[in-house]
Amino acid sequence: MSEVFHSFGKMLYGGDYNPEQWLDHPEILEQDIALMKEAHINVVSLGIFSWSALEPEEGRYDFSWMEERINTLYENGISVFLATPSGSRPRWMAEKYPEVLRVDARGQRARYGERHNHCYTSPVYRQKVRQMNMELAKRFGSHPGVIAWHISNEYGGECHCPLCQAEFRSWLKKKYGTIENLNRSWYTAFWGHAYQDFDQVEGPSPLGDSSVHALNLDWKRFVTDRTVDFMKHEIQALRDAGSDKPATTNMMYYYDGLNYHKFADAVDFVSWDNYPVWHKGPETETAMDTGMYHDIMRSIQKKPFYLMESCPAATNWQSVSKVKRPGLLEAASLQAVAHGSDSVQYFQIRQSRGSSEKFHGAVIDHYGGNDTRVFGEVRQTGADLEKLRDLAGSSVRAQAALIYDWENRWAMEDAAGPRNQNLFYKETVEKSYYAFRKAGLNVDVIDMEQSLEDYQVLAVPMVYMFRVGFEEKLRSFVERGGTLFMTYWSGIVDDTDLCFLGGSPHGLMDVLGLRHEELDALYDGETNRAVPVADNPLGLTRSYSCEHFCDLVKVTDAKPLFVYGDDFYAGQPALTCHSWGRGQAYYICADMEQSFYDDVYGKVLEQQKIRPILPGVKLPEGVEVTSRESDTTVYIFLQNFGREEVQLELPEELEPVLGGDKKRLPSFGTLVLERKVK
Ligand code: GLA
Ligand code: ZN
């Protein structure tokens, strides 16, 4: 990582720009600059798919068009995130060196085509990428207009070629040392699948082994490590050619194939591409869901992140590509900033004329003017970001955290049982997230490897797999006074998916004061109820419905606060609480409805005196509150994702930075307020 990076000192605004599609239209390139300036755009991502334009034949480079563009952009106050073009290799390379092409799990090698489909191991591809990246860095790595490196594009997928298989075996040798150790950890005695030698191991395949769960899990870990290794190789080439500009790579929404936390130390800042399906359900729900993903991205480094792509209009790839209603673009863009982004960027600046993305929304559409509805909103959002300039580099401080862990997701979804049709992992995590946010808190969404030290309250939903040492972290969290919410189906297996013996949640039965005994899975549409125990200390009096899972626990010394209402386990605990050390450990036995989480968390947070962002302020439904802080100032964002205007009653001392009216917030309106702390 380059040591120096903290922030660019202003909010960045712009998007992916593909001038190589327009080189024979100089008038269009000129118009692009004028329109970008009018929209307050100050950064573009350049060169993402430009390899064949930069090296049309092997060894013959043509960087002149790019140089001309970077210079012109710079002269006009527009900086560049310069991409390494590995996301899409030129045709000549695939023809001459077929090993750069990816092989699928059935052993079939791909032909040239599409993008994001190279082998991460191929020495030829690595060499070609190194050469290209070094050329780019030598030529542009110190250009004042180039402010950062955009490494490749949306890394993803996997390669099963012989070179990657050999790498997988070395990775396993390093991890397990001996084949006996691997056999034990993978439980290969089952169905008599023991290996005699590492050379026999192959990645999972529908033609071979696909149900050795620990093999599947290690393969996914390996794919992440391979990808990070490839990315580091790309960055190293830039460094070796003398560029120390910060580097990032753009990540994707809930992309299952890579554990993004493993990228944390290898990039200088985290960035991601956000394409919510707006207007399908209530915008308030889509906003919560998107907010959680912004928080996942911010929590990877616990630093400002960058919104690298989003769509200014309608996408072309969602099953129904709706346009954004007036005001939504501005609200969605500012939401990223509210959650800790230092940029808003779009795909794309100018809409392509042909091929598969010709109908994908853009800042400048095929008509090409500045008098479109979308352009007007883009310009407005750019003006907003100029007003929020001082927020650049400010951080989000959260008292509440929530565990969302990729490896846990991999293990749980592959586990076979107790419900193979849907576990609702993401939805369950979201229920805790929504409850914290409705209680007016910032939330970090972290994985099991991250520290718990900054938090007072922690939700641990469906953490089926405990990665090494996780139970110890939870124990000390509660011991030192933390409030823990754990749900059913937690602490069941270790990190090679071997079931813990001697009871679960592993290592925490004394902390929780109970033991999980059976997990009843419910058919779709089947429900049970949680009924409050009379005079429960939370003072809750209504019943709530639950579905999908009902954990049947044996309580040792936890207090039941709710019990099941129906079935043969009516009367058995549905929510328990146990005091341990200086803290409290709650266990939520079933997949409860959202309002249960809202009410239970709300009461507990109140009793624990966890201060919300705006203490004493009752916010109307659908209004999101978040905050960022610098050394001198706390910035508070209020955003109304509802369809109706709402009334607000806010403390006098908060001064508006964006949006003047402190008494009313229109639909899709944003109000940013500040309070000086020094
Ligand atoms: C991704 C890619 C872009 C573009 C957009 C379209 O995010 O990175 O190149 O294809 O999707 O939404
Ligand atoms: Zn390969």
XYZ file of N, CA and C and ligand atoms in Angstrom, residues 16 48-49 115-116 150 153-154 250-252 273-275 309-311 315-317 347-348 357 360, ligand 1:
84
model
N -17.114 6.375 -15.125
C -16.373 5.658 -16.174
C -16.494 6.429 -17.487
N -10.490 1.475 -18.679
C -10.869 0.196 -18.052
C -10.836 -0.967 -19.055
N -11.366 -0.732 -20.259
C -11.374 -1.824 -21.255
C -10.548 -1.425 -22.485
N -15.582 -10.547 -21.157
C -14.580 -9.845 -20.345
C -14.476 -10.534 -18.992
N -13.578 -10.083 -18.157
C -13.408 -10.642 -16.802
C -13.276 -12.162 -16.855
N -7.054 2.465 -10.779
C -8.282 1.669 -10.752
C -7.842 0.299 -11.265
N -11.134 -4.512 -13.300
C -12.534 -4.138 -13.141
C -13.307 -5.314 -12.573
N -13.971 -5.087 -11.467
C -14.848 -6.105 -10.877
C -14.263 -7.520 -10.983
N -12.657 -2.086 -7.901
C -14.094 -1.897 -7.647
C -14.790 -3.219 -7.335
N -15.488 -3.226 -6.197
C -16.144 -4.437 -5.707
C -17.631 -4.402 -6.068
N -18.288 -5.560 -5.858
C -19.688 -5.682 -6.287
C -20.614 -6.025 -5.119
N -19.324 -0.768 -6.670
C -20.278 -0.428 -7.730
C -21.689 -0.755 -7.250
N -22.538 0.256 -7.222
C -23.835 0.113 -6.557
C -25.003 0.291 -7.538
N -25.770 -0.764 -7.735
C -26.901 -0.721 -8.673
C -28.186 -1.243 -8.036
N -19.052 3.214 -9.051
C -20.038 3.201 -10.138
C -21.433 3.224 -9.527
N -22.339 3.878 -10.249
C -23.763 3.802 -9.950
C -24.429 4.277 -11.227
N -25.731 4.091 -11.336
C -26.354 4.423 -12.621
C -27.137 5.730 -12.515
N -30.644 1.209 -15.610
C -29.633 0.274 -16.122
C -30.226 -0.394 -17.369
N -29.481 -1.289 -17.978
C -30.022 -2.046 -19.113
C -30.108 -3.529 -18.785
N -29.686 -3.911 -17.566
C -29.537 -5.347 -17.300
C -30.457 -5.878 -16.210
N -21.507 4.841 -13.793
C -21.277 4.193 -15.051
C -22.423 4.671 -15.910
N -22.240 5.537 -16.807
C -21.046 5.961 -17.464
C -21.188 7.421 -17.813
N -24.214 -2.422 -24.069
C -24.612 -1.448 -23.050
C -25.139 -0.154 -23.662
N -27.724 1.433 -21.535
C -27.443 1.662 -20.113
C -27.394 3.168 -19.871
C -20.441 -3.108 -13.972
C -19.193 -2.876 -14.794
C -19.354 -1.780 -15.805
C -20.703 -1.829 -16.476
C -21.769 -1.761 -15.407
C -23.175 -1.740 -15.966
O -20.468 -2.433 -12.798
O -18.069 -2.611 -14.010
O -18.321 -1.913 -16.770
O -20.817 -3.005 -17.210
O -21.666 -2.910 -14.603
O -24.125 -1.593 -14.950
